[in-house]
Amino acid sequence: MSSSLTVSTNLNLQAHPVDEVGIRERVARLATRSIKKASKVEGLKLALSMVDLTTLEGADTPGKVRQLCTKAIHLHSGRKDLPMVAAVCVYPTMVRIAREALQGTPIQVAAVATAFPSGMNPLAVKLEDTRYAVAEGAHEIDMVISRGDFLRGDYARVANEIEQVKEACGKAHLKVILETGELGTLDRVRLASDIAMQSGADFIKTSTGKIQPAATPEVVLVMLQAISDFYRKTGKRIGMKPAGGIANAKAALNLLIMVREVLGPAWLTPSLFRIGASKLPNDMLMQLEKERTGVYQGLDYFSND
Amino acid sequence: MTETNISTKGSDWGYAPAPESADHFKLKEQYGLFIGGKFVPAGSGRRFATINPANEKTLAQIADAGEKDVDKAVKAARTAYEKVWRKMPGRERGKYLYRIARIIQERARELAVVESMDGGKPIRESRDVDIPLAAAHFFYHAGWADKLGYAFPGKSAGPIGVAGQIIPWNFPLLMVAWKVAPALACGNTVVLKPAETTPLTALLFAEICQEAGLPDGVFNCITGAGSTGAALVKHPGLDKVAFTGSTDVGKAIQKSLAGRSTKLTLELGGKAANIIFEDAAIDQAVEGIINGIFFNQGHVCCAGSRLLVQESVEQEVVEKLKARMEHLIVGDPLDKNTDIGAINSKAQCERIQDYLKVGQDEGAELFQTKCPVPEKGYWVRPSFFTKVAQSHRIVQEEIFGPVLAIQSFRTLDEALEKANNTPYGLSGGVWTDKGAKIFKVTRGIKAGVIWANTFNKFDPSSPFGGYKESGYGREGGRHGLRPYVELS
Amino acid sequence: MSGSGENMKSGRLDVRKTYKMLIGGAFVRSESGRALDVNAPGGKWLGHVCRASRKDFRNAVVAARKAASGWANTTPYLKGQILYRAAEMLEGRATTFREVLQSIGLSPVAAKTEVTQAIDLLVYYAGWTDKYLQVFGSVNPVSSPYFNFSVTEPMGVVAYVSGEKRPLLDLVTGIAPIVAGGNTVITLSTGRAAVPAMELGEVLATSDFPHGVINLLCGVREELVGQMATHMDVNALVTQGADAKESAASREACALNLKRFFPREANGKGDEDPYRILDTVEIKTTWHPVGG
């Protein structure tokens, strides 16, 4: 394992221009898809199964994480037809707690690492952060790219870091957070996606959730198109994780529509698509209850965690 | 995953039917002609049925106007012109147009649903494009009515008189707006003939004129087939004819007006080239191709029916286009998820099917999506041809359906040469990320509307109209007022 | 022309001019070899002019089409200078033109007025070349994130049938707005108007107009108007002084390729009118997204 900087030689920085207005219009058109009745119920359940239920607070405690894990397993009391979420996402020090709480379930434990959320630490520290989380039992690592390096054009350094973190992950899956809210343009979102995928990302992820805007539909669409092109060229399926700012059930269904129409049904699985969220599941649950009972719901009837 | 308990199998999750409801209004069983502010039966008592092309069911019986009815309508328009409309201050004329715009907005959902039922276009388009744009056209032109002095520097603008307007079936209400709004704003009165397959929204528009209190005879609507249109054009009482439709009919109208001082504007066919350069934003370009040719079933005179793609990205573009096309949903026009509705009529459907055969006979390779289509009604799956030559009929002739002809090019000059190698000149498209190239190509294409890094966009303030055999005169914007004024 | 009387008084025989048409920058006789007589109003024979054939017209269309793209892309500033140059050349030959116009029957005052007006008209349109787009183009406030603008573009090749009433001025009032708009033109002058038309060819040929931008024919109206109206490579037909029958026939024939048709009355009104430039230009509207 090397911790020194080596220049990635295989980086292909071919320009893939993105037209912002065109992206907005495609997003708007995708949003006109009308999801009703059975399709809505099925879609919401599918989306719930893709949630990375997240708590990333300085105030997180074992108690809080255990509660979150309970919610991850039992999304809504009294409903047996609901899936479990795909994963819980926590800081590295909470990984062990989460693993214990989720024992015997298929729910994965994801840890943010690499000096999340800013990434403003030396590479060695980031790698150590990663190795620690993996050693604690994390199945998945959500790393952040060095936006400073990216924005000043040092793409080789960004790529190299990802490669090394990937190596440090061992068997754990790597999600690479681009923090698109700091990248400025959709062209840069596309470039960062390409770099991340070429450097070993299993997933690319929009945001830390600490910066606004986060997972806007425009950003998600651009990243999905990058994934599609990468698959076309390499035959390799990279996963996608929008995280941050996905406000409600409608937004979640819109994400599924996008995945379906840009990447195809093969990506409609938690192994290739995740939604990072903390409050979102309750809105989806309210919609599901509304479909079941025919009555519009209130948040008082759904547990927060 | 380290543990592979999570499903790795993709879901076949899809969209359930989401039909727009049609129970909030009721169509009448029959509609008369709208002459002098009243609905009246045709003198002959004849009627014809207008059907829903998605299920072949009759929607309503429509009066079939003959020569005498046309004469009555023109006379009503003349009376209204001389006695009321030409004398009315522009500000007051404008207020009627504002009222009309508002009522179109108020009845938007009903108009959208009727438009989709009568013409076959998907509700997504009638709801999001046709009806809002129709309202916007009236709103835009309303404001011109008292400001015409600013539209023609150095001149004084007055009305022409009575305008006979003939519109096609592809954007029924929107074409009413394109024709009627500028005509009325400039102080003319109108006799309108909608297409025989899509008369309903024009008749609802007549109701709207009543609701707006528009003086009797300012707007008249006579329904019927080609013979009604011919009778209108022949009527000596017209000062102006405006026609949107096929190039052949446009030429015939020009011929029949020879020897008369009647003014004429024509908005006719097209065979637009949509040019994709290798440095384009390819995914957005693919979406532009989709909007260019599959918007409104391809029943669009300015459709991007010829795709010219730079050879270096041809394979990528074609692959992506196929993948994108497979997501186009063909079916019930009233379903909110439908992308491609019904072909407007049996005749048009047969015409398109004939071109599909012609293309293959000429040696081109046909691709069609696998989307299921309903049993009843008229449908064509989204289609394109590759391996086409410039001389092929599917490259030269306007198909007016969801059928794209794909050609490749190597250099900018070659692209322009191919793009312009047609008697038409209505529209064109160019896709490149390079600004300088955009201006070179947009200048080089001989057509009246050029979309750069977009396609099929419309706005009441944006002039629309063709070069060469795509007709003459503009609709929309300041330039669109010119066909409806006399300058002195 | 033969001028007046036999010019042997000084003991020297005048050298007469053979009038030729201007096609593609070359002075040519009709390929048909035919000629027309030109007579003074009193009936006195003045000389010959060419009688253009259909083939001459077709050749002129080829020349005009060849020149179209170059002239369309000539900068407005240069177009203006060239039109102004034509005014300079005409001014320099004003005396000749006055004599020529008098020889075909205009009074000295009328001849003088016509020449000065023709010169001023060239100056007038020279000044429009770099302005009409500003005045008549537009940026359109569309309600979507697009930059949308409309510009004028030349139609291409325009045929112009000139009148005879104002032999020189009718021709100049037709040509100037057509070429100011960036089109190339083929003109037809008939009867006595052929004489100043052919004389004008010499002015235009020395005015820096690229070859083929202005092509001057003379001949018989009935013989050629129909050709002009039907030719599929002509984009517009402008006529002056047509009777009802000719106009009706032209409008019908122009439908063949939807040639734009502008019959103008020969009443001398509207010589100075930028809207005449607009007759033979198209409006092109371009959309482009505004994004980052």
Short mmCIF file of N, CA, C and O in Angstrom, two decimals, chain A residues 17-19 22-23 25-26 29 32-36 38-40 42-43 46 86 99 105-106 108 139-140 171-173 190 203 225 229 232 253 256-257 260-262 264-271 274, chain B residues 1-18 124-125 127-128 279-284 287 290-291 315-316 319-320 323-324 327-329 335-339 433 453-454 457:
data_model
loop_
_atom_site.label_atom_id
_atom_site.label_comp_id
_atom_site.label_asym_id
_atom_site.label_seq_id
_atom_site.Cartn_x
_atom_site.Cartn_y
_atom_site.Cartn_z
N PRO A 17 -19.26 18.01 -22.83
CA PRO A 17 -19.99 19.23 -22.49
C PRO A 17 -21.41 18.93 -22.06
O PRO A 17 -22.05 17.99 -22.55
N VAL A 18 -21.87 19.72 -21.12
CA VAL A 18 -23.23 19.58 -20.62
C VAL A 18 -23.94 20.91 -20.83
O VAL A 18 -23.40 21.96 -20.50
N ASP A 19 -25.12 20.85 -21.39
CA ASP A 19 -25.88 22.08 -21.58
C ASP A 19 -26.90 22.22 -20.46
O ASP A 19 -27.82 21.41 -20.33
N GLY A 22 -30.61 22.45 -21.39
CA GLY A 22 -31.06 21.15 -21.89
C GLY A 22 -31.30 20.18 -20.74
O GLY A 22 -32.28 19.42 -20.72
N ILE A 23 -30.40 20.21 -19.76
CA ILE A 23 -30.55 19.34 -18.60
C ILE A 23 -31.82 19.71 -17.82
O ILE A 23 -32.62 18.85 -17.45
N GLU A 25 -34.47 21.09 -18.91
CA GLU A 25 -35.68 20.71 -19.65
C GLU A 25 -35.93 19.21 -19.58
O GLU A 25 -37.07 18.76 -19.48
N ARG A 26 -34.83 18.44 -19.64
CA ARG A 26 -34.99 16.98 -19.54
C ARG A 26 -35.52 16.62 -18.15
O ARG A 26 -36.40 15.76 -18.02
N ARG A 29 -39.13 17.40 -18.04
CA ARG A 29 -39.95 16.43 -18.76
C ARG A 29 -40.07 15.13 -17.98
O ARG A 29 -41.15 14.54 -17.91
N THR A 32 -42.69 15.12 -15.44
CA THR A 32 -44.10 15.06 -15.84
C THR A 32 -44.62 13.63 -15.83
O THR A 32 -45.82 13.41 -15.99
N ARG A 33 -43.75 12.66 -15.65
CA ARG A 33 -44.24 11.28 -15.52
C ARG A 33 -45.17 11.22 -14.32
O ARG A 33 -44.85 11.76 -13.26
N SER A 34 -46.29 10.60 -14.52
CA SER A 34 -47.30 10.57 -13.48
C SER A 34 -47.34 9.17 -12.89
O SER A 34 -47.60 8.21 -13.60
N ILE A 35 -47.04 9.09 -11.59
CA ILE A 35 -46.95 7.78 -10.95
C ILE A 35 -48.14 7.63 -10.02
O ILE A 35 -48.27 8.34 -9.03
N LYS A 36 -49.01 6.72 -10.38
CA LYS A 36 -50.27 6.57 -9.64
C LYS A 36 -50.45 5.14 -9.16
O LYS A 36 -49.93 4.19 -9.74
N ALA A 38 -50.93 1.52 -8.10
CA ALA A 38 -50.03 0.38 -7.89
C ALA A 38 -48.59 0.77 -8.18
O ALA A 38 -47.65 0.39 -7.46
N SER A 39 -48.43 1.55 -9.23
CA SER A 39 -47.10 1.96 -9.62
C SER A 39 -46.46 2.83 -8.53
O SER A 39 -45.27 2.73 -8.24
N LYS A 40 -47.28 3.63 -7.88
CA LYS A 40 -46.79 4.49 -6.81
C LYS A 40 -46.39 3.66 -5.59
O LYS A 40 -45.31 3.85 -5.03
N GLU A 42 -45.58 0.49 -5.49
CA GLU A 42 -44.40 -0.31 -5.80
C GLU A 42 -43.15 0.56 -5.84
O GLU A 42 -42.09 0.17 -5.33
N GLY A 43 -43.27 1.73 -6.42
CA GLY A 43 -42.13 2.65 -6.52
C GLY A 43 -41.66 3.11 -5.16
O GLY A 43 -40.45 3.16 -4.89
N LEU A 46 -39.87 0.34 -3.45
CA LEU A 46 -38.56 0.18 -4.08
C LEU A 46 -37.61 1.26 -3.58
O LEU A 46 -36.46 0.99 -3.20
N ALA A 86 -31.64 0.01 2.67
CA ALA A 86 -30.45 -0.67 2.17
C ALA A 86 -29.30 -0.59 3.16
O ALA A 86 -28.56 -1.54 3.33
N ARG A 99 -23.30 -1.94 13.47
CA ARG A 99 -23.17 -3.35 13.09
C ARG A 99 -23.90 -4.24 14.09
O ARG A 99 -24.62 -5.16 13.72
N THR A 105 -29.54 -8.79 9.96
CA THR A 105 -30.31 -8.18 8.86
C THR A 105 -29.39 -8.01 7.65
O THR A 105 -28.16 -8.01 7.81
N PRO A 106 -29.98 -7.85 6.49
CA PRO A 106 -29.12 -7.60 5.33
C PRO A 106 -28.69 -6.14 5.22
O PRO A 106 -28.04 -5.76 4.26
N GLN A 108 -26.79 -2.88 5.27
CA GLN A 108 -25.36 -2.59 5.23
C GLN A 108 -25.04 -1.41 6.14
O GLN A 108 -25.89 -0.58 6.43
N HIS A 139 -19.32 -1.85 5.73
CA HIS A 139 -19.40 -2.53 4.44
C HIS A 139 -19.11 -1.57 3.29
O HIS A 139 -18.73 -1.97 2.22
N GLU A 140 -19.38 -0.32 3.60
CA GLU A 140 -19.29 0.69 2.55
C GLU A 140 -18.62 1.93 3.09
O GLU A 140 -18.84 2.30 4.24
N LYS A 171 -12.29 -4.87 0.81
CA LYS A 171 -13.51 -5.42 0.24
C LYS A 171 -14.70 -4.45 0.32
O LYS A 171 -15.73 -4.67 -0.29
N ALA A 172 -14.55 -3.44 1.15
CA ALA A 172 -15.67 -2.50 1.31
C ALA A 172 -15.91 -1.73 0.02
O ALA A 172 -14.98 -1.41 -0.72
N HIS A 173 -17.19 -1.47 -0.20
CA HIS A 173 -17.55 -0.73 -1.41
C HIS A 173 -17.27 0.76 -1.21
O HIS A 173 -17.47 1.28 -0.12
N ARG A 190 -19.87 16.70 -14.27
CA ARG A 190 -19.60 15.62 -15.21
C ARG A 190 -18.13 15.18 -15.14
O ARG A 190 -17.83 13.98 -15.10
N PHE A 203 -19.62 3.56 -6.43
CA PHE A 203 -20.76 4.46 -6.52
C PHE A 203 -20.22 5.87 -6.69
O PHE A 203 -19.14 6.18 -6.19
N GLN A 225 -26.00 10.27 -16.53
CA GLN A 225 -25.52 10.21 -17.91
C GLN A 225 -24.04 9.83 -17.96
O GLN A 225 -23.60 9.10 -18.85
N ASP A 229 -22.52 6.59 -19.89
CA ASP A 229 -21.41 6.62 -20.85
C ASP A 229 -20.28 5.69 -20.40
O ASP A 229 -19.66 5.01 -21.22
N ARG A 232 -21.25 2.24 -21.23
CA ARG A 232 -21.17 2.01 -22.67
C ARG A 232 -19.73 1.75 -23.11
O ARG A 232 -19.46 0.93 -23.97
N LEU A 253 -39.56 9.41 -6.06
CA LEU A 253 -40.09 8.72 -7.25
C LEU A 253 -39.48 9.31 -8.52
O LEU A 253 -39.17 8.58 -9.47
N LEU A 256 -36.30 7.66 -9.20
CA LEU A 256 -36.45 6.33 -9.81
C LEU A 256 -36.76 6.46 -11.30
O LEU A 256 -36.26 5.69 -12.12
N ILE A 257 -37.61 7.45 -11.63
CA ILE A 257 -37.95 7.66 -13.04
C ILE A 257 -36.69 7.97 -13.84
O ILE A 257 -36.45 7.44 -14.93
N ARG A 260 -34.56 4.91 -14.24
CA ARG A 260 -35.18 3.99 -15.19
C ARG A 260 -34.96 4.44 -16.63
O ARG A 260 -34.63 3.64 -17.50
N GLU A 261 -35.13 5.75 -16.87
CA GLU A 261 -35.09 6.20 -18.25
C GLU A 261 -33.68 6.55 -18.75
O GLU A 261 -33.45 6.62 -19.95
N VAL A 262 -32.76 6.77 -17.81
CA VAL A 262 -31.40 7.09 -18.25
C VAL A 262 -30.53 5.83 -18.25
O VAL A 262 -29.77 5.58 -19.18
N GLY A 264 -31.78 2.56 -17.18
CA GLY A 264 -32.53 1.34 -17.45
C GLY A 264 -32.82 0.57 -16.18
O GLY A 264 -32.28 0.86 -15.11
N PRO A 265 -33.69 -0.43 -16.28
CA PRO A 265 -34.14 -1.19 -15.12
C PRO A 265 -33.00 -1.90 -14.38
O PRO A 265 -33.11 -2.16 -13.18
N ALA A 266 -31.91 -2.21 -15.07
CA ALA A 266 -30.81 -2.92 -14.42
C ALA A 266 -30.28 -2.15 -13.22
O ALA A 266 -29.72 -2.73 -12.29
N TRP A 267 -30.45 -0.83 -13.24
CA TRP A 267 -29.95 -0.01 -12.13
C TRP A 267 -30.97 0.16 -11.01
O TRP A 267 -30.69 0.75 -10.00
N LEU A 268 -32.19 -0.36 -11.24
CA LEU A 268 -33.22 -0.18 -10.21
C LEU A 268 -33.09 -1.26 -9.15
O LEU A 268 -33.95 -2.12 -8.97
N THR A 269 -31.96 -1.21 -8.45
CA THR A 269 -31.67 -2.15 -7.38
C THR A 269 -30.81 -1.43 -6.36
O THR A 269 -30.01 -0.56 -6.71
N PRO A 270 -30.99 -1.79 -5.07
CA PRO A 270 -30.16 -1.13 -4.05
C PRO A 270 -28.67 -1.37 -4.25
O PRO A 270 -27.86 -0.64 -3.69
N SER A 271 -28.33 -2.37 -5.03
CA SER A 271 -26.90 -2.58 -5.24
C SER A 271 -26.33 -1.57 -6.24
O SER A 271 -25.12 -1.45 -6.37
N ARG A 274 -28.84 4.17 -4.57
CA ARG A 274 -29.15 4.48 -3.18
C ARG A 274 -29.65 5.91 -3.06
O ARG A 274 -29.31 6.75 -3.89
N MET B 1 -21.01 -5.73 -2.66
CA MET B 1 -21.22 -5.74 -1.22
C MET B 1 -20.38 -6.86 -0.61
O MET B 1 -20.17 -7.88 -1.23
N THR B 2 -20.00 -6.65 0.60
CA THR B 2 -19.32 -7.74 1.28
C THR B 2 -20.31 -8.84 1.59
O THR B 2 -20.00 -10.01 1.55
N GLU B 3 -21.53 -8.42 1.94
CA GLU B 3 -22.60 -9.40 2.09
C GLU B 3 -23.58 -9.12 0.97
O GLU B 3 -24.01 -8.00 0.78
N THR B 4 -23.93 -10.10 0.22
CA THR B 4 -24.72 -9.85 -0.98
C THR B 4 -26.19 -10.17 -0.75
O THR B 4 -26.88 -10.65 -1.61
N ASN B 5 -26.64 -9.86 0.46
CA ASN B 5 -28.06 -10.08 0.74
C ASN B 5 -28.95 -9.12 -0.02
O ASN B 5 -30.10 -9.39 -0.29
N ILE B 6 -28.38 -7.95 -0.34
CA ILE B 6 -29.16 -6.96 -1.06
C ILE B 6 -29.36 -7.42 -2.49
O ILE B 6 -28.46 -7.93 -3.13
N SER B 7 -30.59 -7.19 -2.95
CA SER B 7 -30.91 -7.63 -4.30
C SER B 7 -30.06 -6.90 -5.33
O SER B 7 -29.89 -5.69 -5.27
N THR B 8 -29.53 -7.63 -6.25
CA THR B 8 -28.77 -7.00 -7.33
C THR B 8 -29.55 -7.03 -8.63
O THR B 8 -29.07 -6.62 -9.66
N LYS B 9 -30.77 -7.56 -8.53
CA LYS B 9 -31.57 -7.67 -9.74
C LYS B 9 -32.33 -6.36 -9.94
O LYS B 9 -32.92 -5.83 -9.01
N GLY B 10 -32.30 -5.88 -11.16
CA GLY B 10 -33.02 -4.65 -11.44
C GLY B 10 -34.52 -4.87 -11.35
O GLY B 10 -35.01 -5.97 -11.53
N SER B 11 -35.23 -3.81 -11.07
CA SER B 11 -36.68 -3.90 -10.94
C SER B 11 -37.35 -3.56 -12.27
O SER B 11 -36.85 -2.74 -13.03
N ASP B 12 -38.48 -4.23 -12.51
CA ASP B 12 -39.21 -3.91 -13.74
C ASP B 12 -40.29 -2.86 -13.46
O ASP B 12 -41.25 -2.71 -14.21
N TRP B 13 -40.06 -2.13 -12.39
CA TRP B 13 -41.01 -1.07 -12.02
C TRP B 13 -41.29 -0.13 -13.20
O TRP B 13 -40.38 0.27 -13.91
N GLY B 14 -42.57 0.15 -13.41
CA GLY B 14 -42.93 1.02 -14.51
C GLY B 14 -44.11 1.89 -14.15
O GLY B 14 -44.45 2.03 -12.97
N TYR B 15 -44.74 2.49 -15.17
CA TYR B 15 -45.78 3.48 -14.91
C TYR B 15 -47.15 2.90 -15.20
O TYR B 15 -47.43 2.42 -16.28
N ALA B 16 -48.01 2.98 -14.19
CA ALA B 16 -49.40 2.57 -14.39
C ALA B 16 -50.11 3.63 -15.23
O ALA B 16 -49.66 4.77 -15.29
N PRO B 17 -51.22 3.26 -15.86
CA PRO B 17 -51.97 4.27 -16.61
C PRO B 17 -52.34 5.44 -15.72
O PRO B 17 -52.70 5.25 -14.55
N ALA B 18 -52.23 6.65 -16.26
CA ALA B 18 -52.56 7.85 -15.49
C ALA B 18 -53.40 8.77 -16.36
O ALA B 18 -52.95 9.81 -16.80
N ARG B 124 -49.86 15.67 -22.32
CA ARG B 124 -48.67 16.37 -21.81
C ARG B 124 -48.35 17.57 -22.70
O ARG B 124 -47.96 18.64 -22.21
N GLU B 125 -48.52 17.40 -24.00
CA GLU B 125 -48.21 18.50 -24.92
C GLU B 125 -49.36 19.51 -25.00
O GLU B 125 -49.13 20.72 -24.99
N ARG B 127 -51.51 20.16 -22.80
CA ARG B 127 -51.58 20.84 -21.50
C ARG B 127 -50.40 21.79 -21.29
O ARG B 127 -50.57 22.89 -20.78
N ASP B 128 -49.20 21.35 -21.68
CA ASP B 128 -47.99 22.12 -21.36
C ASP B 128 -47.54 23.03 -22.50
O ASP B 128 -46.73 23.93 -22.29
N ASP B 279 -18.57 17.90 -31.15
CA ASP B 279 -18.27 18.57 -29.87
C ASP B 279 -19.54 19.01 -29.14
O ASP B 279 -19.49 19.83 -28.23
N ALA B 280 -20.67 18.47 -29.55
CA ALA B 280 -21.93 18.86 -28.90
C ALA B 280 -22.08 18.18 -27.55
O ALA B 280 -21.41 17.19 -27.25
N ALA B 281 -22.96 18.72 -26.74
CA ALA B 281 -23.41 18.03 -25.53
C ALA B 281 -24.33 16.91 -26.02
O ALA B 281 -25.50 17.13 -26.31
N ILE B 282 -23.76 15.71 -26.15
CA ILE B 282 -24.44 14.66 -26.90
C ILE B 282 -25.77 14.25 -26.27
O ILE B 282 -26.76 14.07 -26.97
N ASP B 283 -25.80 14.12 -24.97
CA ASP B 283 -27.06 13.68 -24.35
C ASP B 283 -28.17 14.70 -24.57
O ASP B 283 -29.32 14.33 -24.80
N GLN B 284 -27.81 15.98 -24.50
CA GLN B 284 -28.83 17.00 -24.74
C GLN B 284 -29.20 17.04 -26.22
O GLN B 284 -30.33 17.30 -26.59
N GLU B 287 -31.69 14.41 -26.83
CA GLU B 287 -33.00 14.88 -26.39
C GLU B 287 -33.57 15.87 -27.40
O GLU B 287 -34.78 15.89 -27.66
N ILE B 290 -35.04 13.99 -30.22
CA ILE B 290 -36.36 13.47 -29.79
C ILE B 290 -37.41 14.58 -29.88
O ILE B 290 -38.48 14.39 -30.47
N ASN B 291 -37.10 15.74 -29.32
CA ASN B 291 -38.06 16.85 -29.39
C ASN B 291 -38.27 17.29 -30.82
O ASN B 291 -39.33 17.77 -31.19
N GLN B 315 -22.15 6.70 -34.38
CA GLN B 315 -22.52 5.46 -33.70
C GLN B 315 -23.05 5.74 -32.29
O GLN B 315 -24.09 5.22 -31.87
N GLU B 316 -22.34 6.62 -31.58
CA GLU B 316 -22.76 6.97 -30.22
C GLU B 316 -24.16 7.59 -30.24
O GLU B 316 -25.03 7.22 -29.44
N GLU B 319 -26.84 4.97 -31.08
CA GLU B 319 -27.06 4.06 -29.94
C GLU B 319 -27.89 4.75 -28.86
O GLU B 319 -28.84 4.19 -28.31
N LYS B 320 -27.49 5.97 -28.53
CA LYS B 320 -28.20 6.69 -27.47
C LYS B 320 -29.62 7.04 -27.89
O LYS B 320 -30.54 7.02 -27.07
N ALA B 323 -31.76 3.99 -27.47
CA ALA B 323 -32.06 3.75 -26.06
C ALA B 323 -33.11 4.74 -25.57
O ALA B 323 -34.06 4.37 -24.87
N ARG B 324 -32.96 5.98 -25.96
CA ARG B 324 -33.92 7.00 -25.52
C ARG B 324 -35.30 6.75 -26.13
O ARG B 324 -36.32 6.89 -25.45
N HIS B 327 -37.84 4.49 -24.51
CA HIS B 327 -38.61 5.00 -23.37
C HIS B 327 -39.79 5.84 -23.78
O HIS B 327 -40.52 6.35 -22.94
N LEU B 328 -39.97 6.04 -25.09
CA LEU B 328 -41.11 6.82 -25.55
C LEU B 328 -42.36 5.95 -25.50
O LEU B 328 -42.40 4.86 -26.07
N ILE B 329 -43.35 6.45 -24.81
CA ILE B 329 -44.58 5.68 -24.63
C ILE B 329 -45.59 6.12 -25.68
O ILE B 329 -45.94 7.30 -25.76
N ASP B 335 -53.47 9.85 -21.53
CA ASP B 335 -52.62 9.38 -20.43
C ASP B 335 -51.48 10.37 -20.25
O ASP B 335 -50.79 10.72 -21.20
N LYS B 336 -51.28 10.79 -18.99
CA LYS B 336 -50.26 11.82 -18.74
C LYS B 336 -48.86 11.33 -19.05
O LYS B 336 -47.94 12.14 -19.18
N ASN B 337 -48.69 10.03 -19.15
CA ASN B 337 -47.35 9.50 -19.43
C ASN B 337 -47.11 9.25 -20.92
O ASN B 337 -46.02 8.83 -21.30
N THR B 338 -48.12 9.49 -21.71
CA THR B 338 -47.95 9.23 -23.14
C THR B 338 -47.02 10.27 -23.77
O THR B 338 -47.18 11.47 -23.55
N ASP B 339 -46.05 9.77 -24.52
CA ASP B 339 -45.13 10.66 -25.23
C ASP B 339 -45.59 10.88 -26.66
O ASP B 339 -45.39 11.94 -27.23
N ASP B 433 -20.76 22.74 -28.92
CA ASP B 433 -20.42 23.49 -27.72
C ASP B 433 -19.59 24.73 -28.07
O ASP B 433 -19.22 25.50 -27.21
N ASN B 453 -28.60 24.38 -30.18
CA ASN B 453 -28.58 23.64 -28.91
C ASN B 453 -29.96 23.56 -28.27
O ASN B 453 -30.10 23.56 -27.04
N THR B 454 -30.96 23.50 -29.10
CA THR B 454 -32.33 23.25 -28.67
C THR B 454 -33.13 22.96 -29.93
O THR B 454 -32.57 23.02 -31.03
N LYS B 457 -38.77 25.11 -30.16
CA LYS B 457 -39.19 26.05 -29.13
C LYS B 457 -40.03 27.14 -29.81
O LYS B 457 -39.73 27.54 -30.95
#
